[in-house]
PDB file of C-alpha atoms in Angstrom:
ATOM      1  CA  MET A   1       0.000   0.000   0.000  1.00 89.00           C
ATOM      2  CA  LYS A   2       1.345   3.422  -1.016  1.00 93.00           C
ATOM      3  CA  LEU A   3       0.454   6.695   0.644  1.00 95.00           C
ATOM      4  CA  GLU A   4      -0.449   8.457  -2.611  1.00 93.00           C
ATOM      5  CA  GLU A   5      -2.986   5.725  -3.364  1.00 94.00           C
ATOM      6  CA  ILE A   6      -4.955   6.273  -0.168  1.00 95.00           C
ATOM      7  CA  LEU A   7      -4.636  10.054   0.237  1.00 94.00           C
ATOM      8  CA  PRO A   8      -8.034  10.743  -1.406  1.00 93.00           C
ATOM      9  CA  GLN A   9      -9.709   8.472   1.148  1.00 95.00           C
ATOM     10  CA  LEU A  10      -7.850  10.103   4.019  1.00 95.00           C
ATOM     11  CA  GLU A  11      -8.719  13.601   2.773  1.00 94.00           C
ATOM     12  CA  ALA A  12     -12.425  12.830   2.214  1.00 94.00           C
ATOM     13  CA  TRP A  13     -14.800  15.029   4.185  1.00 95.00           C
ATOM     14  CA  PHE A  14     -16.513  13.473   7.166  1.00 95.00           C
ATOM     15  CA  LEU A  15     -20.297  13.177   7.350  1.00 94.00           C
ATOM     16  CA  PRO A  16     -22.161  16.221   8.724  1.00 92.00           C
ATOM     17  CA  SER A  17     -23.281  14.238  11.772  1.00 92.00           C
ATOM     18  CA  GLU A  18     -19.638  13.483  12.577  1.00 95.00           C
ATOM     19  CA  HIS A  19     -18.810  17.165  12.972  1.00 95.00           C
ATOM     20  CA  LYS A  20     -19.048  18.341  16.576  1.00 94.00           C
ATOM     21  CA  GLU A  21     -18.973  21.902  17.869  1.00 90.00           C
ATOM     22  CA  ARG A  22     -16.949  23.798  20.415  1.00 87.00           C
ATOM     23  CA  ASP A  23     -16.932  27.351  21.710  1.00 83.00           C
ATOM     24  CA  LEU A  24     -14.347  29.766  20.399  1.00 78.00           C
ATOM     25  CA  PRO A  25     -12.477  32.089  22.775  1.00 71.00           C
ATOM     26  CA  GLY A  26     -14.324  35.374  22.801  1.00 71.00           C
ATOM     27  CA  GLY A  27     -17.527  33.835  21.430  1.00 72.00           C
ATOM     28  CA  GLY A  28     -18.639  31.901  18.374  1.00 76.00           C
ATOM     29  CA  ARG A  29     -18.657  28.252  17.393  1.00 83.00           C
ATOM     30  CA  TRP A  30     -16.158  26.035  15.547  1.00 89.00           C
ATOM     31  CA  PHE A  31     -16.550  22.590  13.990  1.00 93.00           C
ATOM     32  CA  PHE A  32     -14.175  19.727  14.713  1.00 94.00           C
ATOM     33  CA  VAL A  33     -14.042  15.955  14.240  1.00 96.00           C
ATOM     34  CA  PRO A  34     -13.314  13.885  17.382  1.00 94.00           C
ATOM     35  CA  HIS A  35     -10.017  12.010  17.478  1.00 94.00           C
ATOM     36  CA  GLN A  36     -11.876   8.697  17.779  1.00 95.00           C
ATOM     37  CA  LEU A  37     -13.364   9.161  14.300  1.00 96.00           C
ATOM     38  CA  ILE A  38      -9.954  10.002  12.860  1.00 97.00           C
ATOM     39  CA  THR A  39      -8.627   6.776  14.349  1.00 97.00           C
ATOM     40  CA  GLN A  40     -11.532   4.889  12.803  1.00 97.00           C
ATOM     41  CA  ARG A  41     -10.764   6.441   9.413  1.00 97.00           C
ATOM     42  CA  LEU A  42      -7.137   5.320   9.634  1.00 97.00           C
ATOM     43  CA  ASN A  43      -8.148   1.803  10.658  1.00 97.00           C
ATOM     44  CA  ALA A  44     -10.623   1.604   7.789  1.00 96.00           C
ATOM     45  CA  VAL A  45      -8.364   3.027   5.072  1.00 96.00           C
ATOM     46  CA  CYS A  46      -4.942   1.661   6.030  1.00 96.00           C
ATOM     47  CA  PRO A  47      -5.264  -1.032   8.730  1.00 96.00           C
ATOM     48  CA  GLY A  48      -1.871  -2.117  10.016  1.00 94.00           C
ATOM     49  CA  GLU A  49      -0.147   0.552   7.945  1.00 96.00           C
ATOM     50  CA  TRP A  50      -0.099   3.347  10.499  1.00 97.00           C
ATOM     51  CA  SER A  51       1.441   3.934  13.911  1.00 97.00           C
ATOM     52  CA  THR A  52       2.166   6.734  16.384  1.00 97.00           C
ATOM     53  CA  GLN A  53       4.934   7.730  18.766  1.00 97.00           C
ATOM     54  CA  TYR A  54       4.628  10.411  21.429  1.00 96.00           C
ATOM     55  CA  SER A  55       7.089  12.529  23.350  1.00 95.00           C
ATOM     56  CA  ASP A  56       6.832  12.923  27.099  1.00 93.00           C
ATOM     57  CA  PRO A  57       4.688  15.904  28.074  1.00 92.00           C
ATOM     58  CA  ILE A  58       6.607  19.031  28.926  1.00 92.00           C
ATOM     59  CA  THR A  59       5.441  22.262  30.529  1.00 88.00           C
ATOM     60  CA  THR A  60       6.363  25.500  28.851  1.00 83.00           C
ATOM     61  CA  GLY A  61       4.917  28.686  30.252  1.00 79.00           C
ATOM     62  CA  ASP A  62       1.246  28.067  31.013  1.00 85.00           C
ATOM     63  CA  TYR A  63       0.934  25.088  28.667  1.00 89.00           C
ATOM     64  CA  THR A  64       1.517  21.341  28.601  1.00 91.00           C
ATOM     65  CA  VAL A  65       2.974  20.312  25.244  1.00 94.00           C
ATOM     66  CA  ILE A  66       3.247  16.904  23.536  1.00 95.00           C
ATOM     67  CA  ARG A  67       4.703  15.939  20.160  1.00 95.00           C
ATOM     68  CA  CYS A  68       3.140  13.158  18.058  1.00 96.00           C
ATOM     69  CA  GLU A  69       4.845  11.375  15.172  1.00 97.00           C
ATOM     70  CA  LEU A  70       2.244   9.732  12.956  1.00 97.00           C
ATOM     71  CA  THR A  71       3.535   7.275  10.354  1.00 98.00           C
ATOM     72  CA  ILE A  72       1.315   6.142   7.474  1.00 97.00           C
ATOM     73  CA  CYS A  73       2.641   3.752   4.841  1.00 96.00           C
ATOM     74  CA  GLY A  74       6.210   4.543   5.871  1.00 96.00           C
ATOM     75  CA  VAL A  75       5.782   8.325   5.751  1.00 96.00           C
ATOM     76  CA  THR A  76       6.033  10.263   9.019  1.00 97.00           C
ATOM     77  CA  ARG A  77       4.513  13.609   9.906  1.00 96.00           C
ATOM     78  CA  THR A  78       4.890  15.433  13.229  1.00 95.00           C
ATOM     79  CA  GLY A  79       2.121  17.187  15.102  1.00 94.00           C
ATOM     80  CA  ILE A  80       2.276  19.438  18.156  1.00 93.00           C
ATOM     81  CA  GLY A  81      -0.475  19.488  20.747  1.00 93.00           C
ATOM     82  CA  ASP A  82      -0.863  21.716  23.783  1.00 91.00           C
ATOM     83  CA  ASP A  83      -3.346  22.597  26.468  1.00 89.00           C
ATOM     84  CA  LYS A  84      -3.419  24.879  29.470  1.00 86.00           C
ATOM     85  CA  THR A  85      -1.618  23.301  32.411  1.00 84.00           C
ATOM     86  CA  PHE A  86      -4.039  24.935  34.830  1.00 78.00           C
ATOM     87  CA  PRO A  87      -7.458  25.099  33.112  1.00 63.00           C
ATOM     88  CA  GLU A  88     -10.216  27.407  34.271  1.00 66.00           C
ATOM     89  CA  THR A  89     -12.364  26.092  37.092  1.00 61.00           C
ATOM     90  CA  ASN A  90     -16.020  26.482  37.970  1.00 57.00           C
ATOM     91  CA  ASP A  91     -17.533  27.698  41.236  1.00 59.00           C
ATOM     92  CA  ARG A  92     -16.889  24.296  42.821  1.00 62.00           C
ATOM     93  CA  GLY A  93     -13.204  24.363  41.922  1.00 58.00           C
ATOM     94  CA  LYS A  94     -13.475  21.743  39.162  1.00 60.00           C
ATOM     95  CA  ALA A  95     -12.112  22.157  35.649  1.00 52.00           C
ATOM     96  CA  LYS A  96     -14.653  23.430  33.127  1.00 56.00           C
ATOM     97  CA  ILE A  97     -13.464  20.976  30.463  1.00 62.00           C
ATOM     98  CA  ILE A  98     -13.186  17.195  30.584  1.00 62.00           C
ATOM     99  CA  GLY A  99      -9.820  15.428  30.701  1.00 65.00           C
ATOM    100  CA  THR A 100      -6.394  16.261  32.066  1.00 81.00           C
ATOM    101  CA  PRO A 101      -4.051  18.680  30.251  1.00 83.00           C
ATOM    102  CA  PRO A 102      -1.692  15.861  29.102  1.00 87.00           C
ATOM    103  CA  VAL A 103      -4.606  13.860  27.683  1.00 90.00           C
ATOM    104  CA  ARG A 104      -5.995  16.849  25.797  1.00 89.00           C
ATOM    105  CA  ALA A 105      -2.516  17.765  24.535  1.00 92.00           C
ATOM    106  CA  PHE A 106      -2.079  14.122  23.456  1.00 94.00           C
ATOM    107  CA  ARG A 107      -5.290  14.240  21.406  1.00 93.00           C
ATOM    108  CA  ASN A 108      -4.467  17.628  19.912  1.00 93.00           C
ATOM    109  CA  ALA A 109      -1.028  16.411  18.839  1.00 95.00           C
ATOM    110  CA  PHE A 110      -2.555  13.362  17.159  1.00 97.00           C
ATOM    111  CA  LYS A 111      -5.100  15.471  15.263  1.00 95.00           C
ATOM    112  CA  ASP A 112      -2.403  17.945  14.241  1.00 95.00           C
ATOM    113  CA  ALA A 113      -0.243  15.137  12.855  1.00 96.00           C
ATOM    114  CA  ALA A 114      -3.239  13.608  11.049  1.00 96.00           C
ATOM    115  CA  GLU A 115      -3.970  16.966   9.466  1.00 94.00           C
ATOM    116  CA  GLN A 116      -0.509  16.887   7.887  1.00 93.00           C
ATOM    117  CA  PHE A 117      -1.870  13.972   5.815  1.00 95.00           C
ATOM    118  CA  GLY A 118      -5.029  15.868   4.913  1.00 93.00           C
ATOM    119  CA  LEU A 119      -7.424  14.456   7.503  1.00 96.00           C
ATOM    120  CA  CYS A 120      -9.839  17.249   8.456  1.00 94.00           C
ATOM    121  CA  ALA A 121      -7.570  19.852   6.862  1.00 91.00           C
ATOM    122  CA  TYR A 122     -10.634  21.402   5.222  1.00 90.00           C
ATOM    123  CA  LEU A 123     -11.881  22.534   8.648  1.00 90.00           C
ATOM    124  CA  ASP A 124      -9.077  25.085   8.881  1.00 84.00           C
ATOM    125  CA  GLU A 125     -10.752  26.945   6.014  1.00 80.00           C
ATOM    126  CA  GLN A 126     -14.225  27.246   7.561  1.00 79.00           C
ATOM    127  CA  LYS A 127     -13.555  30.904   8.375  1.00 74.00           C
ATOM    128  CA  GLY A 128     -12.055  31.913   5.030  1.00 70.00           C
ATOM    129  CA  ARG A 129     -14.489  32.986   2.311  1.00 68.00           C
ATOM    130  CA  GLN A 130     -14.023  30.153  -0.184  1.00 68.00           C
ATOM    131  CA  GLY A 131     -13.583  27.452   2.424  1.00 70.00           C
ATOM    132  CA  LYS A 132     -16.544  28.730   4.430  1.00 76.00           C
ATOM    133  CA  GLU A 133     -18.839  28.788   1.414  1.00 80.00           C
ATOM    134  CA  ALA A 134     -17.744  25.315   0.308  1.00 84.00           C
ATOM    135  CA  PHE A 135     -18.323  23.934   3.794  1.00 87.00           C
ATOM    136  CA  ILE A 136     -21.740  25.612   4.051  1.00 85.00           C
ATOM    137  CA  ARG A 137     -22.778  24.161   0.686  1.00 83.00           C
ATOM    138  CA  TYR A 138     -21.576  20.714   1.710  1.00 87.00           C
ATOM    139  CA  MET A 139     -23.415  20.722   5.042  1.00 87.00           C
ATOM    140  CA  GLN A 140     -26.551  22.388   3.660  1.00 81.00           C
ATOM    141  CA  GLY A 141     -26.635  19.961   0.727  1.00 82.00           C
ATOM    142  CA  LYS A 142     -26.937  17.113   3.203  1.00 84.00           C
ATOM    143  CA  GLY A 143     -29.657  18.792   5.226  1.00 83.00           C
ATOM    144  CA  ASP A 144     -27.469  20.286   7.988  1.00 86.00           C
ATOM    145  CA  GLY A 145     -27.830  24.057   8.404  1.00 83.00           C
ATOM    146  CA  ARG A 146     -25.447  24.499  11.330  1.00 86.00           C
ATOM    147  CA  ALA A 147     -22.513  25.774   9.269  1.00 86.00           C
ATOM    148  CA  ALA A 148     -24.547  28.607   7.758  1.00 82.00           C
ATOM    149  CA  LYS A 149     -26.021  29.501  11.134  1.00 81.00           C
ATOM    150  CA  PHE A 150     -22.638  29.588  12.873  1.00 83.00           C
ATOM    151  CA  ALA A 151     -21.027  31.576  10.057  1.00 80.00           C
ATOM    152  CA  LEU A 152     -23.733  34.172  10.546  1.00 78.00           C
ATOM    153  CA  GLU A 153     -23.541  34.145  14.343  1.00 76.00           C
ATOM    154  CA  ASN A 154     -19.733  34.332  14.234  1.00 75.00           C
ATOM    155  CA  GLY A 155     -19.870  37.349  11.937  1.00 72.00           C
ATOM    156  CA  TRP A 156     -18.338  35.505   8.961  1.00 70.00           C
ATOM    157  CA  SER A 157     -21.350  35.961   6.649  1.00 57.00           C
ATOM    158  CA  GLY A 158     -21.893  39.644   7.180  1.00 49.00           C
ATOM    159  CA  ASP A 159     -23.948  41.296   9.867  1.00 43.00           C
ATOM    160  CA  PRO A 160     -27.678  40.636  10.167  1.00 43.00           C
ATOM    161  CA  THR A 161     -29.797  43.286   8.524  1.00 42.00           C
ATOM    162  CA  PRO A 162     -30.363  46.097  11.033  1.00 44.00           C
ATOM    163  CA  VAL A 163     -34.020  46.686  11.743  1.00 42.00           C
ATOM    164  CA  SER A 164     -36.105  48.827  14.069  1.00 43.00           C
ATOM    165  CA  ASP A 165     -38.304  47.269  16.706  1.00 44.00           C
ATOM    166  CA  GLY A 166     -41.467  48.807  15.318  1.00 45.00           C
ATOM    167  CA  PRO A 167     -44.060  47.317  12.959  1.00 47.00           C
ATOM    168  CA  VAL A 168     -42.581  48.971   9.866  1.00 49.00           C
ATOM    169  CA  GLY A 169     -39.258  47.214  10.400  1.00 66.00           C
ATOM    170  CA  ARG A 170     -40.962  43.890  10.996  1.00 74.00           C
ATOM    171  CA  GLU A 171     -43.143  44.221   7.917  1.00 80.00           C
ATOM    172  CA  ARG A 172     -40.053  44.938   5.832  1.00 80.00           C
ATOM    173  CA  LEU A 173     -38.319  41.869   7.225  1.00 80.00           C
ATOM    174  CA  MET A 174     -41.318  39.659   6.489  1.00 84.00           C
ATOM    175  CA  HIS A 175     -41.488  41.042   2.951  1.00 85.00           C
ATOM    176  CA  GLU A 176     -37.765  40.637   2.293  1.00 86.00           C
ATOM    177  CA  THR A 177     -37.644  37.068   3.639  1.00 86.00           C
ATOM    178  CA  THR A 178     -40.617  36.207   1.411  1.00 88.00           C
ATOM    179  CA  GLU A 179     -38.831  37.633  -1.621  1.00 88.00           C
ATOM    180  CA  GLU A 180     -35.572  35.846  -0.807  1.00 87.00           C
ATOM    181  CA  MET A 181     -37.399  32.542  -0.374  1.00 87.00           C
ATOM    182  CA  LYS A 182     -38.985  33.040  -3.801  1.00 88.00           C
ATOM    183  CA  ARG A 183     -35.562  33.716  -5.354  1.00 87.00           C
ATOM    184  CA  LEU A 184     -34.227  30.497  -3.863  1.00 87.00           C
ATOM    185  CA  GLY A 185     -37.296  28.524  -4.870  1.00 87.00           C
ATOM    186  CA  TRP A 186     -38.102  27.686  -1.265  1.00 87.00           C
ATOM    187  CA  THR A 187     -41.619  26.567  -0.396  1.00 86.00           C
ATOM    188  CA  GLU A 188     -43.274  27.536   2.875  1.00 83.00           C
ATOM    189  CA  ILE A 189     -42.753  23.945   4.039  1.00 86.00           C
ATOM    190  CA  GLN A 190     -39.002  24.224   3.405  1.00 86.00           C
ATOM    191  CA  GLY A 191     -38.963  27.492   5.320  1.00 85.00           C
ATOM    192  CA  ARG A 192     -40.836  26.020   8.281  1.00 85.00           C
ATOM    193  CA  ASN A 193     -38.512  23.014   8.407  1.00 86.00           C
ATOM    194  CA  TYR A 194     -35.463  25.264   8.477  1.00 86.00           C
ATOM    195  CA  LEU A 195     -36.926  27.531  11.150  1.00 86.00           C
ATOM    196  CA  LYS A 196     -37.916  24.596  13.325  1.00 84.00           C
ATOM    197  CA  GLN A 197     -34.373  23.215  13.175  1.00 83.00           C
ATOM    198  CA  GLN A 198     -32.500  26.465  13.707  1.00 82.00           C
ATOM    199  CA  PHE A 199     -34.739  28.445  16.062  1.00 80.00           C
ATOM    200  CA  ALA A 200     -35.700  26.047  18.837  1.00 77.00           C
ATOM    201  CA  GLY A 201     -38.841  24.638  17.289  1.00 78.00           C
ATOM    202  CA  LYS A 202     -40.337  27.900  15.978  1.00 84.00           C
ATOM    203  CA  GLU A 203     -42.047  26.799  12.782  1.00 82.00           C
ATOM    204  CA  THR A 204     -43.299  30.096  11.385  1.00 86.00           C
ATOM    205  CA  ARG A 205     -41.775  33.513  10.848  1.00 86.00           C
ATOM    206  CA  ALA A 206     -44.545  35.035  12.920  1.00 85.00           C
ATOM    207  CA  LYS A 207     -43.059  33.386  16.001  1.00 84.00           C
ATOM    208  CA  LEU A 208     -39.579  34.803  15.414  1.00 82.00           C
ATOM    209  CA  THR A 209     -38.266  37.917  17.097  1.00 80.00           C
ATOM    210  CA  ASN A 210     -37.075  40.750  14.869  1.00 76.00           C
ATOM    211  CA  ASN A 211     -33.492  39.735  15.560  1.00 73.00           C
ATOM    212  CA  GLU A 212     -34.210  36.127  14.564  1.00 77.00           C
ATOM    213  CA  LEU A 213     -35.992  37.304  11.419  1.00 79.00           C
ATOM    214  CA  SER A 214     -32.931  39.383  10.618  1.00 78.00           C
ATOM    215  CA  GLN A 215     -30.715  36.326  11.067  1.00 77.00           C
ATOM    216  CA  PHE A 216     -32.992  34.280   8.825  1.00 81.00           C
ATOM    217  CA  LEU A 217     -32.883  36.974   6.133  1.00 81.00           C
ATOM    218  CA  ALA A 218     -29.076  37.125   6.285  1.00 78.00           C
ATOM    219  CA  TYR A 219     -28.925  33.334   5.930  1.00 79.00           C
ATOM    220  CA  LEU A 220     -31.216  33.388   2.873  1.00 81.00           C
ATOM    221  CA  LYS A 221     -29.060  36.073   1.250  1.00 78.00           C
ATOM    222  CA  SER A 222     -25.931  34.014   1.937  1.00 73.00           C
ATOM    223  CA  GLN A 223     -27.457  31.178  -0.091  1.00 73.00           C
ATOM    224  CA  ARG A 224     -27.566  33.166  -3.314  1.00 62.00           C
ATOM    225  CA  SER A 225     -24.005  32.148  -4.241  1.00 54.00           C
ATOM    226  CA  ALA A 226     -24.669  28.561  -3.196  1.00 51.00           C
ATOM    227  CA  VAL A 227     -27.406  28.142  -5.815  1.00 48.00           C
ATOM    228  CA  ALA A 228     -25.789  30.302  -8.487  1.00 48.00           C
TER     229      ALA A 228
END
């Protein structure tokens, strides 16, 4: 087995349901694929043809750092993983995140090394314009609207349309969302299904706040390029 023969399988995008979410520092959401699924991919694509070696954890500044050497079909790539040595704690004095710093650094190093072979490398581009749009189209095409929603909430798809709180502003939003849905060829059923999924079970635009309507309008506008 040669590495170049299996690279397309390693680089293949994971299913939408396999993408998990985490909070970004300062707010926002980011998609990632758990290390267990990356291991499964390696076992499925190149069983017996991959291995790892890890350095001992070291502490540098406020971080615990581990190096991972991942070898696939005789080719080795090195990844670096780190995590805060003293993570933030809650009111009861317990860490806010699960796992010890060495374990989290271990997993991060493994994922970083795997990325050198193309596994999940596409996720690094979810903030850039082309990568973001490609990822949104991929997820949306398989019925998952989270990528578009997060891009909007994170400020990567432009700001929601500003609107006053009065009836004139709401009427304009209702009109503009109707027009955008027509441009996209969306039926009312498609609109209700999207709203129910993205806005905590609210099935009609009448139940949305002005801010939520604004978010919905911004999402519809972001889909123009996806259907062009």
